[in-house]
PDB file of C-alpha atoms in Angstrom:
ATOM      1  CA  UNK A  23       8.225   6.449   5.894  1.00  0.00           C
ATOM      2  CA  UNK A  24       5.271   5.584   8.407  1.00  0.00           C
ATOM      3  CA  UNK A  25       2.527   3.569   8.183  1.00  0.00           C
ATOM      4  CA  UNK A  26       0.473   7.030   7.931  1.00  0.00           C
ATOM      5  CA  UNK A  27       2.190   8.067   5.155  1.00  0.00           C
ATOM      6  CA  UNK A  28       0.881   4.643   3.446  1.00  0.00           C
ATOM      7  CA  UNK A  29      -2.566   4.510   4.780  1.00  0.00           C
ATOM      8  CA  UNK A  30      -3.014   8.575   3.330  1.00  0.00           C
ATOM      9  CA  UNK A  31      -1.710   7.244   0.114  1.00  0.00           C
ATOM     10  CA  UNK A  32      -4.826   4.673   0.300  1.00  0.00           C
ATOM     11  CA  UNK A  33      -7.284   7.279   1.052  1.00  0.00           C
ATOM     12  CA  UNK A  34      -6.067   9.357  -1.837  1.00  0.00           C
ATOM     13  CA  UNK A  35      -6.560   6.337  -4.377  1.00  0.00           C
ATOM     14  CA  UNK A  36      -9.580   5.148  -2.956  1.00  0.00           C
ATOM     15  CA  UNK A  37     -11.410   8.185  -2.217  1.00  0.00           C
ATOM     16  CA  UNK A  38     -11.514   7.235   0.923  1.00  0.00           C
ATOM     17  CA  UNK A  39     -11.258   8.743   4.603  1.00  0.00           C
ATOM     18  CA  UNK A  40     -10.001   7.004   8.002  1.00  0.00           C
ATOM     19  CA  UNK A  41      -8.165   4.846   6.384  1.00  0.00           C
ATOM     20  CA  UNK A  42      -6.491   2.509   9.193  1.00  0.00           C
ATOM     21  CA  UNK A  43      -3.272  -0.011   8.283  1.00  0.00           C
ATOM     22  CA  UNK A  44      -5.489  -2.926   8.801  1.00  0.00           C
ATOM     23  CA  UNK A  45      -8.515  -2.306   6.335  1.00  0.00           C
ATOM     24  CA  UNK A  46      -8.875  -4.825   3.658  1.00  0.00           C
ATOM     25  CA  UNK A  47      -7.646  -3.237   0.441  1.00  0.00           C
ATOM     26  CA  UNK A  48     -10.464  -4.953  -2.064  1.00  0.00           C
ATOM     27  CA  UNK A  49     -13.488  -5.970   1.189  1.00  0.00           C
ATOM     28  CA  UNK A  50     -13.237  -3.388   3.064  1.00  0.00           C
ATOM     29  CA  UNK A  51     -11.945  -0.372   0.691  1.00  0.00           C
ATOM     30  CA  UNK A  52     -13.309  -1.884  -2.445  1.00  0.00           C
ATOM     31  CA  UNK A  53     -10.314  -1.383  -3.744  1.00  0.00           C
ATOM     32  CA  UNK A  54      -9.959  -3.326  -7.887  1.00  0.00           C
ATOM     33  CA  UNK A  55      -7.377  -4.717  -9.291  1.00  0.00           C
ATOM     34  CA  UNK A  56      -5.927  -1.191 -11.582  1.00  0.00           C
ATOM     35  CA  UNK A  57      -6.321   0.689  -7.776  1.00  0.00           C
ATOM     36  CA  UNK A  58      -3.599  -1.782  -6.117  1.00  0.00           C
ATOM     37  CA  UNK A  59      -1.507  -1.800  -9.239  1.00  0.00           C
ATOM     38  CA  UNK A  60      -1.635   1.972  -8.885  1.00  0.00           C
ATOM     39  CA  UNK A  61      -0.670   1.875  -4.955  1.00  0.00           C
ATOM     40  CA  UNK A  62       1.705  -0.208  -5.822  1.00  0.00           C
ATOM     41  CA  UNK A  63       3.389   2.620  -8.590  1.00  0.00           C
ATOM     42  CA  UNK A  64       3.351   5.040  -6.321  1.00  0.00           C
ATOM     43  CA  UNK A  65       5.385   3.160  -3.151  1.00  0.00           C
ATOM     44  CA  UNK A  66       7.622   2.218  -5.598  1.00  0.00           C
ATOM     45  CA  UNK A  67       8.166   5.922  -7.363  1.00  0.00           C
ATOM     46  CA  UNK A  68       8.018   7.547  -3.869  1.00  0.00           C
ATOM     47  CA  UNK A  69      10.141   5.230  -1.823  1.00  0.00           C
ATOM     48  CA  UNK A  70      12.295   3.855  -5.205  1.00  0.00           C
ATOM     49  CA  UNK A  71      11.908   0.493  -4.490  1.00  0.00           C
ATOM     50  CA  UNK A  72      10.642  -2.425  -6.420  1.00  0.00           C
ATOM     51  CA  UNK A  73       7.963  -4.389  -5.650  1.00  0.00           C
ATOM     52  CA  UNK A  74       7.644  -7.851  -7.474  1.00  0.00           C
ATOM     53  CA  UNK A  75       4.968  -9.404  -8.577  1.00  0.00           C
ATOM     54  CA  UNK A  76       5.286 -12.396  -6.197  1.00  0.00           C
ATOM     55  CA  UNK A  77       5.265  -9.465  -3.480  1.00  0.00           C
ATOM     56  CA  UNK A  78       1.918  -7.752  -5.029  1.00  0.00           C
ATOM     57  CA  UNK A  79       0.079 -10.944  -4.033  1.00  0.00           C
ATOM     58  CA  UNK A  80       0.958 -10.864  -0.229  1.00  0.00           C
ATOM     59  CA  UNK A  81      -0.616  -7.204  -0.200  1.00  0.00           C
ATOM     60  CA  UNK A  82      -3.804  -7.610   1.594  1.00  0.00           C
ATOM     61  CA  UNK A  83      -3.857  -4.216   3.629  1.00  0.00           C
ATOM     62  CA  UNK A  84      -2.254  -1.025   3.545  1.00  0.00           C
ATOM     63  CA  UNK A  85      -0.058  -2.512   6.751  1.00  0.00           C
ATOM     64  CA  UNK A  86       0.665  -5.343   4.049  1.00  0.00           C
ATOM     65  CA  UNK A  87       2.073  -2.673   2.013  1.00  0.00           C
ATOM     66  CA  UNK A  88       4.301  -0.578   4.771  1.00  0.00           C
ATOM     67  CA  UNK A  89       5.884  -3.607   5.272  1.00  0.00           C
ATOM     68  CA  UNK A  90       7.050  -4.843   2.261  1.00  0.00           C
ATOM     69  CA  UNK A  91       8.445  -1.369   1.663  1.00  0.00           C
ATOM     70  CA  UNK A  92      10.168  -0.901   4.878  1.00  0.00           C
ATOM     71  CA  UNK A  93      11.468  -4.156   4.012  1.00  0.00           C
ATOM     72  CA  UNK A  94      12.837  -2.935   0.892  1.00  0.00           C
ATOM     73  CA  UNK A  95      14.058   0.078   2.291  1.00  0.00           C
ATOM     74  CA  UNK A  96      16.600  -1.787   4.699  1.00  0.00           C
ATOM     75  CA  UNK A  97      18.184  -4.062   1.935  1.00  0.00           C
TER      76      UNK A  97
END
């Protein structure tokens, strides 16, 4: 898993293109609240992990997101 791999699963969601791991999900993607519960569905089904709720919150940008998987993935 990369930090690539994240930010392309961001540009498929969003629609969008250039998608870099330090983008603001909702300011600078305009990213709502069903597109970052969607993200968040597909780290988990790709990766199987689980993401908590308490962990949803901290995810600002798609770097946001790497790590808390990355995290998961060495636990």
């Amino acid at each position: 898993m990369t930090e690539k791999e994240i930010c392309e699963m961001v540009e498929l969601q969003l629609g969008k293109r250039n998608v870099q791991p330090d983008d603001r999900l909702v300011e600078d993607l305009g990213a709502e609240s069903a597109d970052l519960a969607n993200l968040v569905a597909r780290a988990e089904e790709r990766y199987c992990v689980f993401i908590k709720e308490s962990e949803i919150a901290r995810i600002f940008t798609p770097a946001d997101l790497f790590a808390i998987v990355q995290e998961k993935l060495s636990t």
